[in-house]
Amino acid sequence: MYNSQIQIESDRGVPVGALVRRLAELLDPGLCRYGPDTAEVHHVVIAEPGEPLGDAAGALVLGVGVCAADVPGLLRAAGEAGAGGVAVRAAALGPEVREGAGVAVVGVPAGVRWDRVAGEAQAVLAEGGRGVPGSGPDGGGDLFSLAQTVATLTRGVVSIEDAAHRVVAYAGRGDEADELRRLSVLGRSCPEPYLALLRRLGVYRRLREGEEVVAVAEYPELGARARLVIGVNSGRRPLGTIWVQEGSRPLAERAPELLRGAARLAAGHLVDHYFRGDARARLASREELSHGLLTGRFDAAALAAHLGIDPATGADVLAVDLRVDGEGRADARRAEAAGVMSVHAAAYRENALVVQACGQLYAILPAPVAAGRERSPEPRAENAGGSDATDGPLFRWAGDLVTTLRRLTGTGVQAMVAGRAERLADIPAVKLRGHRGLRLLAGTPDVAVGTHTRLTPALLVRDTLDLLAGAPHLRFPAVAALVSRDREHGTDLARSLLLYLDAFGDVGAVAQRLGVHPNTLRYRVRRAVALTGLDLDDPEHRLAATLQLRLDLQDPDRTGTAFPVLPAPAAPPSSIRA
């Protein structure tokens, strides 16, 4: 018979195409779909052969036990009833069904149990589509997105629960979920025997006391693998918990640290959950205000008060470029990377903000405040040993972040430690340093993280060249003529001279880079000197020639490194004459 018993309903429909994509992510990538995919699904119906289909309007009809011969009749009945879609075994779908289906048809692989299909579909519908890309009120910026980011970073199976132990979001490979997680998702709450065990172990007491990440051992008799859990708290008020279950691989080494960051981000989402607030509006407002803080469009003090940050505190700024080509692809990659970066930043500093601007990502990291002090004891970023030192914790954190983003995006991600803004009002100026520093780093893609202190000389040269470009009366005519002569005759005297000057006269290194014999390089330098009248013993001649050569030989897009990378000489020669 066709049993049209409603399993669970949602007041907000989910497009069947989006629902199937979510189910494929949770259950099996082999899940397929044919026919229209715009109809909305509001509930799940279990169907058996032999009886008319009842109230199935807006339903996902699960054809349990339906064979190939029964499929046409089920599709006709589902279409007449206004069903959103029909799910049957993929093996029962012939070519004629795939090409002419009047309703959406979902092909379920043989290895996926029907109870799992029903349970996961019910769970997605119960959340009104949250977790389905592009649906739900949060547009992907909600607890499901956070859970997916945590699952990716920790290599685990994630569940987020509210204070009543109800599952409000989850992510991770469905085939790696243990029985406890499956029952929690299907039943929308943690089973009581496991809750009783956690109470006896004092787990919830420890979670309420701070940001401790508690390890819970494996309990095979309860169908539970090993887990990590952290509490999500607002002051002394517990809001919920985040659980990471170990799957087929051990959890990432940094999983506890990442969980702390996720818990800080989840607090606002769980407040929305309790008060049924519009998280999308809250997130959009916070993002807009953070963007204003970064770019200086609004008053820093007012924005800081709204964001809950002391306007007098300092903040470190990190700029990140994903190095992605193609605007549409870049936007999607940046949105995904922003979620990953937010978890890392929140784990590293409280009240951290991650903002997209100018095609890049920026982390605003309020300086830590020592006990009994109003300001961070760290020295200024520009000073030796400051927050952008290459042996400091911020630099190491930035390196870990870039490593993670490169692995997840498959692109040549680079980061720039722009330095410390002494007050929040100074953030736009520091942001600009990060933006300009990333332009320089583009010329050395093997460098994962740069710092403003390290690139200050290069930025000074770039600024000087910009000033010279706008003052055409300031030129070294003989050197400019050498560049023109090369272009006319197809020679390479000017570039050879520039590299020779940059390498402080190291003939061997420059000849190796140019792929010529050292005597050939020596001849080129002597020829350039003869044509220009340069005195290589005069430091002002050398400096003026270097600036003119850089101005004339730089790339048109001006994004390359200001200093060609050459092997350092063993010891500076006494003279740079050829």
Coordinates of C-alpha atoms in Angstrom, one line a residue:
M1 CA 0.0 0.0 0.0
Y2 CA 1.0 3.6 -0.2
N3 CA 1.2 4.8 3.4
S4 CA 0.9 8.6 3.4
Q5 CA 1.7 9.0 7.1
I6 CA 3.4 12.3 7.6
Q7 CA 6.8 11.8 9.4
I8 CA 7.6 15.5 10.1
E9 CA 6.7 18.8 8.7
S10 CA 8.4 22.1 8.1
D11 CA 6.7 25.5 7.9
R12 CA 9.3 26.6 5.4
G13 CA 9.7 24.5 2.3
V14 CA 13.1 23.4 0.9
P15 CA 13.6 23.2 -2.9
V16 CA 13.9 19.5 -3.8
G17 CA 17.1 20.2 -5.7
A18 CA 18.8 21.8 -2.7
L19 CA 17.5 19.1 -0.4
V20 CA 19.0 16.4 -2.6
R21 CA 22.3 18.2 -2.7
R22 CA 22.3 18.3 1.1
L23 CA 21.3 14.6 1.3
A24 CA 24.1 13.7 -1.1
E25 CA 26.6 15.5 1.2
L26 CA 25.3 13.8 4.3
L27 CA 24.6 10.3 2.9
D28 CA 26.3 9.4 -0.4
P29 CA 27.7 11.5 -3.3
G30 CA 26.1 8.9 -5.6
L31 CA 22.6 10.2 -4.8
C32 CA 21.2 11.5 -8.2
R33 CA 18.2 13.5 -9.3
Y34 CA 16.1 13.7 -12.5
G35 CA 13.3 15.9 -13.6
P36 CA 12.3 19.3 -12.3
D37 CA 13.9 20.4 -9.0
T38 CA 12.2 23.7 -8.1
A39 CA 9.2 22.2 -6.2
E40 CA 9.4 22.7 -2.5
V41 CA 9.4 19.8 0.0
H42 CA 7.6 20.3 3.3
H43 CA 7.4 16.8 4.7
V44 CA 8.4 13.1 4.2
V45 CA 6.0 10.3 3.2
I46 CA 6.7 6.6 3.2
A47 CA 5.2 4.8 0.3
E48 CA 4.5 1.1 -0.2
P49 CA 3.2 -0.6 -3.4
G50 CA -0.5 -1.5 -3.6
E51 CA -2.5 1.4 -2.2
P52 CA -3.4 4.9 -3.5
L53 CA -1.2 7.7 -2.4
G54 CA -2.9 9.9 0.1
D55 CA -2.1 13.4 1.2
A56 CA 1.3 13.9 -0.4
A57 CA 1.2 17.5 -1.6
G58 CA 4.6 19.0 -1.0
A59 CA 6.0 15.7 0.2
L60 CA 9.2 13.8 -0.6
V61 CA 7.8 10.4 -1.3
L62 CA 10.1 7.5 -0.3
G63 CA 9.3 4.5 -2.4
V64 CA 10.4 1.8 0.0
G65 CA 10.3 -1.6 -1.7
V66 CA 9.3 -0.2 -5.0
C67 CA 10.7 -2.1 -8.0
A68 CA 11.2 -1.0 -11.6
A69 CA 7.7 -2.2 -12.6
D70 CA 6.0 -0.1 -9.9
V71 CA 7.9 3.2 -10.6
P72 CA 5.7 4.5 -13.4
G73 CA 2.6 4.1 -11.3
L74 CA 4.2 5.7 -8.3
L75 CA 5.3 8.7 -10.4
R76 CA 1.8 9.2 -11.8
A77 CA 0.3 9.1 -8.3
A78 CA 2.9 11.4 -6.9
G79 CA 2.3 13.9 -9.7
E80 CA -1.4 13.9 -9.3
A81 CA -1.0 14.4 -5.5
G82 CA 1.3 17.4 -6.0
A83 CA 4.3 15.7 -4.4
G84 CA 7.6 17.6 -4.4
G85 CA 9.6 14.6 -5.4
V86 CA 9.9 10.8 -5.3
A87 CA 12.9 8.8 -4.1
V88 CA 13.4 5.2 -5.2
R89 CA 16.3 2.9 -5.6
A90 CA 18.6 4.0 -8.5
A91 CA 18.6 0.5 -9.9
A92 CA 14.8 0.8 -10.5
L93 CA 15.1 3.8 -12.7
G94 CA 15.1 3.0 -16.5
P95 CA 16.1 5.5 -19.2
E96 CA 12.5 6.4 -20.0
V97 CA 11.9 7.5 -16.4
R98 CA 15.0 9.6 -16.2
E99 CA 14.2 11.5 -19.4
G100 CA 10.4 11.9 -19.0
A101 CA 9.8 12.3 -15.2
G102 CA 7.1 14.9 -14.5
V103 CA 8.2 15.2 -10.9
A104 CA 11.6 15.2 -9.4
V105 CA 13.0 11.7 -9.1
V106 CA 15.8 10.9 -6.6
G107 CA 17.9 7.8 -7.2
V108 CA 19.1 6.3 -3.9
P109 CA 22.2 4.0 -4.1
A110 CA 21.8 0.4 -2.9
G111 CA 24.1 0.9 0.1
V112 CA 22.1 3.7 1.7
R113 CA 19.4 2.6 4.2
W114 CA 15.9 4.0 3.9
D115 CA 15.8 5.0 7.6
R116 CA 18.9 7.1 7.1
V117 CA 17.3 8.8 4.0
A118 CA 14.2 9.5 6.0
G119 CA 16.1 10.7 9.1
E120 CA 18.4 13.0 7.3
A121 CA 15.6 14.5 5.2
Q122 CA 13.5 15.0 8.3
A123 CA 16.4 16.7 10.1
V124 CA 17.0 19.2 7.3
L125 CA 13.3 19.9 7.0
A126 CA 13.0 20.4 10.8
E127 CA 15.5 23.2 10.5
G128 CA 13.6 24.8 7.7
G129 CA 16.3 24.2 5.2
R130 CA 19.2 25.6 7.2
G131 CA 22.4 23.9 6.1
V132 CA 21.2 23.7 2.6
P133 CA 23.3 26.0 0.5
G134 CA 21.3 29.1 -0.5
S135 CA 18.2 28.3 1.6
G136 CA 17.1 29.2 5.1
P137 CA 17.1 32.5 6.8
D138 CA 20.8 32.8 7.3
G139 CA 21.9 32.3 3.7
G140 CA 24.6 29.8 4.7
G141 CA 26.1 31.9 7.5
D142 CA 24.4 30.0 10.3
L143 CA 25.1 27.1 12.6
F144 CA 25.1 24.6 9.8
S145 CA 27.8 26.5 8.0
L146 CA 29.8 26.7 11.2
A147 CA 29.3 23.0 11.8
Q148 CA 30.5 22.2 8.3
T149 CA 33.6 24.4 8.7
V150 CA 34.4 22.7 12.0
A151 CA 34.0 19.3 10.5
T152 CA 36.3 20.2 7.6
L153 CA 39.0 21.6 9.9
T154 CA 38.9 18.8 12.6
R155 CA 38.2 15.9 10.2
G156 CA 35.4 14.8 12.5
V157 CA 31.6 14.5 12.6
V158 CA 30.1 17.5 14.2
S159 CA 26.9 18.2 16.2
I160 CA 25.8 21.4 17.8
E161 CA 23.2 21.2 20.6
D162 CA 21.3 23.8 22.5
A163 CA 21.1 23.9 26.3
A164 CA 18.2 21.4 26.3
H165 CA 20.4 18.9 24.4
R166 CA 18.5 19.3 21.2
V167 CA 20.5 19.0 18.0
V168 CA 20.3 22.3 16.1
A169 CA 23.0 21.7 13.5
Y170 CA 25.3 19.0 12.3
A171 CA 27.8 18.2 9.6
G172 CA 30.4 15.6 8.5
R173 CA 30.4 12.4 6.6
G174 CA 27.2 10.5 7.3
D175 CA 28.8 7.1 6.8
E176 CA 31.3 7.9 9.6
A177 CA 28.7 8.9 12.1
D178 CA 28.3 6.4 15.0
E179 CA 25.0 5.1 16.3
L180 CA 24.8 7.7 19.0
R181 CA 25.1 10.6 16.5
R182 CA 22.6 8.9 14.2
L183 CA 20.0 8.6 17.0
S184 CA 20.7 12.2 18.1
V185 CA 20.0 13.5 14.7
L186 CA 17.0 11.4 14.0
G187 CA 15.5 12.0 17.4
R188 CA 16.7 15.7 17.4
S189 CA 18.2 15.2 20.9
C190 CA 20.9 13.2 22.7
P191 CA 19.6 9.8 24.0
E192 CA 19.0 9.8 27.8
P193 CA 21.4 6.9 28.7
Y194 CA 24.3 8.9 27.2
L195 CA 23.1 12.1 29.0
A196 CA 23.0 10.2 32.3
L197 CA 26.6 9.0 31.7
L198 CA 27.8 12.5 31.0
R199 CA 26.2 13.8 34.2
R200 CA 27.9 11.1 36.2
L201 CA 31.2 12.0 34.7
G202 CA 30.7 15.7 35.5
V203 CA 31.1 16.7 31.8
Y204 CA 28.4 19.4 31.8
R205 CA 29.7 20.9 35.1
R206 CA 33.2 21.3 33.5
L207 CA 31.7 22.8 30.3
R208 CA 29.9 25.5 32.3
E209 CA 33.1 26.6 34.0
G210 CA 34.9 28.1 31.0
E211 CA 36.4 27.2 27.6
E212 CA 37.7 23.8 28.5
V213 CA 37.5 21.2 25.8
V214 CA 36.5 17.9 27.4
A215 CA 37.5 14.6 25.9
V216 CA 34.9 11.8 26.3
A217 CA 36.1 8.3 25.8
E218 CA 34.6 5.7 23.5
Y219 CA 31.6 3.7 24.9
P220 CA 30.8 0.8 22.5
E221 CA 27.9 -0.4 24.5
L222 CA 26.1 2.9 23.9
G223 CA 27.2 3.1 20.2
A224 CA 29.5 6.0 21.0
R225 CA 33.0 6.6 19.6
A226 CA 35.4 9.0 21.2
R227 CA 34.4 12.6 21.2
L228 CA 35.5 16.2 22.1
V229 CA 33.0 18.7 23.4
I230 CA 33.1 22.3 24.4
G231 CA 30.5 24.5 26.0
V232 CA 29.0 27.5 24.3
N233 CA 28.4 30.1 27.1
S234 CA 27.4 33.7 27.4
G235 CA 29.0 34.8 30.6
R236 CA 27.8 32.3 33.2
R237 CA 24.8 31.3 31.1
P238 CA 25.2 28.0 29.2
L239 CA 23.8 28.2 25.7
G240 CA 24.7 24.8 24.3
T241 CA 27.6 22.5 23.3
I242 CA 29.6 21.6 20.2
W243 CA 30.5 17.9 19.8
V244 CA 33.1 16.5 17.4
Q245 CA 33.0 12.7 17.0
E246 CA 36.1 10.9 15.7
G247 CA 35.4 9.3 12.3
S248 CA 37.6 7.0 10.2
R249 CA 40.7 9.2 10.9
P250 CA 42.1 10.6 14.1
L251 CA 40.9 14.2 14.8
A252 CA 43.2 17.0 13.8
E253 CA 45.9 17.9 16.3
R254 CA 44.5 21.4 16.6
A255 CA 40.9 20.3 17.1
P256 CA 40.7 21.6 20.7
E257 CA 41.9 25.0 19.7
L258 CA 39.6 25.2 16.8
L259 CA 36.7 24.1 19.0
R260 CA 37.3 27.1 21.2
G261 CA 37.1 29.4 18.3
A262 CA 33.9 27.8 17.0
A263 CA 32.3 28.1 20.5
R264 CA 33.0 31.8 20.5
L265 CA 31.4 32.2 17.1
A266 CA 28.4 30.0 18.0
A267 CA 27.3 32.1 20.9
G268 CA 25.5 34.7 18.8
H269 CA 23.9 32.0 16.6
L270 CA 22.5 30.2 19.7
V271 CA 21.1 33.5 21.1
D272 CA 19.2 33.8 17.8
H273 CA 18.1 30.2 18.1
Y274 CA 16.6 30.9 21.5
F275 CA 14.9 34.2 20.7
R276 CA 14.0 33.3 17.1
G277 CA 16.0 36.4 16.0
D278 CA 16.8 37.0 12.4
A279 CA 20.4 35.8 12.3
R280 CA 20.8 37.0 8.7
A281 CA 20.0 40.6 9.7
R282 CA 22.4 40.4 12.7
L283 CA 25.2 38.9 10.6
A284 CA 24.8 41.4 7.8
S285 CA 24.8 44.3 10.3
R286 CA 27.9 43.0 12.0
E287 CA 29.7 42.5 8.7
E288 CA 28.7 46.0 7.5
L289 CA 29.9 47.6 10.7
S290 CA 33.2 45.6 10.7
H291 CA 33.8 46.7 7.1
G292 CA 33.2 50.2 8.2
L293 CA 35.7 49.8 11.0
L294 CA 38.3 48.4 8.5
T295 CA 37.9 51.1 5.9
G296 CA 37.2 54.1 8.1
R297 CA 33.8 54.9 6.6
F298 CA 32.2 55.2 10.1
D299 CA 33.1 56.6 13.5
A300 CA 35.4 54.0 15.1
A301 CA 34.3 54.7 18.7
A302 CA 30.6 54.2 17.9
L303 CA 31.3 51.1 15.9
A304 CA 33.5 49.6 18.6
A305 CA 30.7 50.2 21.2
H306 CA 28.2 48.5 18.9
L307 CA 30.5 45.5 18.3
G308 CA 31.5 45.2 22.0
I309 CA 35.1 46.2 21.6
D310 CA 37.0 48.9 23.6
P311 CA 37.8 51.7 21.1
A312 CA 41.0 52.5 23.0
T313 CA 42.5 49.1 22.6
G314 CA 45.0 48.1 20.0
A315 CA 44.4 45.6 17.2
D316 CA 46.6 43.5 15.0
V317 CA 45.6 43.3 11.3
L318 CA 46.2 40.4 9.0
A319 CA 45.5 40.6 5.3
V320 CA 44.9 37.5 3.2
D321 CA 44.7 37.0 -0.6
L322 CA 43.5 33.6 -1.9
R323 CA 45.1 34.2 -5.3
V324 CA 42.0 33.0 -7.1
D325 CA 41.3 33.8 -10.8
G326 CA 37.7 34.3 -12.1
E327 CA 35.4 36.6 -10.2
G328 CA 32.5 34.2 -9.7
R329 CA 34.8 31.5 -8.5
A330 CA 36.7 33.9 -6.3
D331 CA 33.6 35.1 -4.5
A332 CA 32.6 31.6 -3.6
R333 CA 36.1 30.7 -2.5
R334 CA 36.4 33.9 -0.4
A335 CA 33.1 33.2 1.3
E336 CA 34.2 29.6 2.2
A337 CA 37.7 30.8 3.3
A338 CA 36.1 33.6 5.5
G339 CA 34.3 30.9 7.5
V340 CA 37.5 29.0 8.0
M341 CA 39.4 32.1 8.9
S342 CA 36.7 33.2 11.4
V343 CA 37.1 30.0 13.4
H344 CA 40.9 30.3 13.4
A345 CA 40.8 34.0 14.4
A346 CA 38.2 33.4 17.1
A347 CA 40.4 30.6 18.5
Y348 CA 43.4 32.9 18.5
R349 CA 41.9 36.1 19.9
E350 CA 38.6 36.9 21.6
N351 CA 36.3 39.4 19.7
A352 CA 38.2 38.7 16.5
L353 CA 36.5 40.0 13.3
V354 CA 37.0 38.7 9.8
V355 CA 36.0 41.1 6.9
Q356 CA 36.0 40.9 3.1
A357 CA 37.3 44.0 1.4
C358 CA 39.1 44.9 -1.9
G359 CA 39.0 41.3 -3.0
Q360 CA 40.9 40.2 0.1
L361 CA 40.2 38.9 3.6
Y362 CA 41.2 40.8 6.7
A363 CA 41.3 39.7 10.3
I364 CA 41.0 42.4 13.0
L365 CA 42.5 40.9 16.1
P366 CA 42.0 43.0 19.3
A367 CA 45.1 43.0 21.4
P368 CA 45.0 40.7 24.4
V369 CA 44.6 42.6 27.7
A370 CA 46.8 41.4 30.6
A371 CA 45.2 41.0 34.0
G372 CA 45.1 44.3 35.9
R373 CA 46.1 46.3 32.8
E374 CA 43.9 48.3 30.5
R375 CA 46.2 47.9 27.5
S376 CA 48.1 45.1 26.0
P377 CA 51.7 44.9 27.3
E378 CA 53.0 43.9 23.8
P379 CA 55.2 46.5 22.1
R380 CA 54.2 48.3 18.9
A381 CA 54.2 46.2 15.8
E382 CA 56.8 48.3 14.1
N383 CA 59.3 47.8 16.9
A384 CA 61.7 44.9 17.1
G385 CA 60.0 41.9 18.7
G386 CA 56.6 43.4 18.0
S387 CA 53.5 41.7 16.9
D388 CA 54.7 41.3 13.3
A389 CA 58.1 39.8 14.2
T390 CA 58.8 36.6 12.1
D391 CA 59.4 34.6 15.3
G392 CA 56.3 35.9 17.1
P393 CA 53.1 34.0 17.9
L394 CA 51.0 36.1 15.4
F395 CA 53.4 35.3 12.5
R396 CA 53.3 31.6 13.4
W397 CA 49.5 31.7 13.7
A398 CA 49.3 33.4 10.2
G399 CA 51.5 30.6 8.8
D400 CA 49.2 27.9 10.2
L401 CA 46.2 29.7 8.7
V402 CA 47.8 30.0 5.3
T403 CA 48.7 26.3 5.4
T404 CA 45.1 25.4 6.1
L405 CA 43.7 27.7 3.5
R406 CA 46.1 26.4 0.8
R407 CA 45.1 22.9 1.6
L408 CA 41.4 23.6 1.5
T409 CA 41.4 26.0 -1.5
G410 CA 44.2 24.5 -3.6
T411 CA 45.4 28.0 -4.4
G412 CA 48.6 29.9 -3.6
V413 CA 47.2 31.8 -0.5
Q414 CA 49.4 34.5 0.9
A415 CA 49.1 36.6 4.1
M416 CA 50.5 39.9 5.2
V417 CA 50.9 40.7 8.9
A418 CA 50.2 44.4 8.5
G419 CA 51.0 45.4 12.1
R420 CA 49.4 46.9 15.1
A421 CA 46.9 49.7 15.1
E422 CA 47.4 51.4 18.5
R423 CA 43.7 52.5 18.5
L424 CA 40.8 51.1 16.5
A425 CA 40.6 54.4 14.6
D426 CA 44.1 53.6 13.2
I427 CA 42.9 50.3 11.6
P428 CA 42.2 51.8 8.1
A429 CA 45.8 52.9 7.8
V430 CA 47.1 49.5 8.9
K431 CA 44.7 47.8 6.5
L432 CA 46.2 49.8 3.6
R433 CA 49.6 48.6 4.5
G434 CA 48.3 45.0 4.4
H435 CA 46.8 45.6 1.0
R436 CA 50.0 47.1 -0.5
G437 CA 52.1 44.4 1.1
L438 CA 50.0 41.7 -0.5
R439 CA 50.7 43.4 -3.9
L440 CA 54.4 43.0 -3.3
L441 CA 54.1 39.4 -2.1
A442 CA 52.4 38.5 -5.4
G443 CA 55.9 38.7 -7.0
T444 CA 57.2 36.0 -4.7
P445 CA 54.5 33.3 -4.5
D446 CA 56.7 30.9 -2.6
V447 CA 56.5 33.3 0.4
A448 CA 53.5 32.3 2.5
V449 CA 53.5 35.1 5.0
G450 CA 55.1 38.5 4.9
T451 CA 55.3 41.3 7.5
H452 CA 55.2 45.0 7.2
T453 CA 58.5 45.4 9.0
R454 CA 60.2 43.0 6.6
L455 CA 58.7 44.7 3.5
T456 CA 59.2 48.3 4.7
P457 CA 62.3 48.8 2.4
A458 CA 60.4 47.4 -0.6
L459 CA 57.4 49.6 0.1
L460 CA 59.7 52.6 0.5
V461 CA 61.2 51.9 -3.0
R462 CA 57.7 51.4 -4.5
D463 CA 56.5 54.7 -3.1
T464 CA 59.7 56.4 -4.4
L465 CA 59.1 55.0 -7.9
D466 CA 55.5 56.1 -7.8
L467 CA 56.7 59.7 -7.0
L468 CA 59.3 59.5 -9.8
A469 CA 56.6 58.3 -12.2
G470 CA 54.6 61.4 -11.5
A471 CA 57.6 63.7 -12.0
P472 CA 58.9 63.1 -15.5
H473 CA 61.4 65.9 -15.2
L474 CA 63.4 63.9 -12.6
R475 CA 65.3 61.4 -14.7
F476 CA 68.8 59.9 -15.4
P477 CA 68.8 60.5 -19.2
A478 CA 71.8 58.3 -20.0
V479 CA 70.4 55.3 -18.2
A480 CA 66.9 55.9 -19.7
A481 CA 68.7 56.0 -23.1
L482 CA 70.3 52.6 -22.3
V483 CA 66.9 51.0 -21.8
S484 CA 65.6 52.5 -25.1
R485 CA 68.7 51.2 -26.9
D486 CA 68.1 47.6 -25.6
R487 CA 64.5 47.7 -26.9
E488 CA 65.7 49.0 -30.3
H489 CA 68.5 46.5 -30.7
G490 CA 67.2 43.5 -28.8
T491 CA 70.0 43.5 -26.3
D492 CA 69.9 43.0 -22.5
L493 CA 72.4 45.5 -21.1
A494 CA 70.0 47.4 -18.8
R495 CA 68.5 44.4 -17.1
S496 CA 72.0 42.9 -16.7
L497 CA 73.2 46.1 -15.1
L498 CA 70.2 46.3 -12.7
L499 CA 70.7 42.7 -11.5
Y500 CA 74.4 43.3 -11.1
L501 CA 73.7 46.4 -8.9
D502 CA 71.0 44.6 -6.9
A503 CA 73.5 41.7 -6.2
F504 CA 76.2 44.1 -5.1
G505 CA 78.5 43.0 -7.8
D506 CA 78.1 39.2 -7.3
V507 CA 79.0 38.2 -10.9
G508 CA 78.5 34.5 -10.4
A509 CA 75.0 34.7 -9.0
V510 CA 73.8 37.1 -11.6
A511 CA 75.3 35.2 -14.5
Q512 CA 73.7 32.0 -13.2
R513 CA 70.3 33.7 -13.1
L514 CA 70.7 35.1 -16.6
G515 CA 72.0 31.8 -17.9
V516 CA 75.2 33.4 -19.3
H517 CA 78.9 32.9 -18.8
P518 CA 80.4 35.3 -16.1
N519 CA 82.6 36.8 -18.7
T520 CA 79.6 37.7 -20.8
L521 CA 78.1 39.5 -17.8
R522 CA 81.3 41.4 -17.2
Y523 CA 81.3 42.5 -20.9
R524 CA 77.7 43.7 -20.6
V525 CA 78.4 45.7 -17.5
R526 CA 81.5 47.3 -19.0
R527 CA 79.5 48.1 -22.2
A528 CA 76.6 49.7 -20.1
V529 CA 79.1 51.8 -18.2
A530 CA 80.7 53.0 -21.4
L531 CA 77.4 54.0 -22.9
T532 CA 76.0 55.8 -19.8
G533 CA 79.1 57.3 -18.3
L534 CA 78.3 55.6 -14.9
D535 CA 80.9 55.7 -12.1
L536 CA 80.3 52.5 -10.2
D537 CA 82.5 53.7 -7.4
D538 CA 80.1 56.6 -6.7
P539 CA 77.2 55.5 -4.4
E540 CA 74.9 58.3 -5.8
H541 CA 75.6 57.1 -9.3
R542 CA 74.6 53.6 -8.3
L543 CA 71.5 54.7 -6.5
A544 CA 70.3 57.0 -9.3
A545 CA 70.9 54.3 -11.9
T546 CA 69.1 51.7 -9.8
L547 CA 66.0 53.9 -9.4
Q548 CA 65.9 54.8 -13.1
L549 CA 66.4 51.2 -14.2
R550 CA 63.6 50.0 -11.8
L551 CA 61.3 52.8 -13.1
D552 CA 61.9 51.8 -16.8
L553 CA 62.0 48.0 -16.4
Q554 CA 59.2 47.4 -13.9
D555 CA 56.2 45.4 -14.9
P556 CA 53.2 47.5 -16.2
D557 CA 50.9 46.2 -13.5
R558 CA 53.5 47.1 -10.9
T559 CA 52.6 44.0 -8.7
G560 CA 56.0 42.3 -8.9
T561 CA 58.5 42.3 -6.1
A562 CA 60.5 45.4 -5.6
F563 CA 63.7 43.4 -5.2
P564 CA 64.7 40.5 -7.5
V565 CA 65.4 37.4 -5.5
L566 CA 69.1 36.4 -5.9
P567 CA 71.3 34.1 -3.9
A568 CA 73.2 36.1 -1.3
P569 CA 76.9 36.4 -1.8
A570 CA 79.2 34.6 0.6
A571 CA 80.8 37.9 1.5
P572 CA 80.4 41.4 0.1
P573 CA 83.1 42.1 -2.4
S574 CA 85.4 45.1 -1.7
S575 CA 84.3 46.7 -5.0
I576 CA 81.4 46.2 -7.4
R577 CA 83.5 47.1 -10.4
A578 CA 83.4 44.5 -13.2

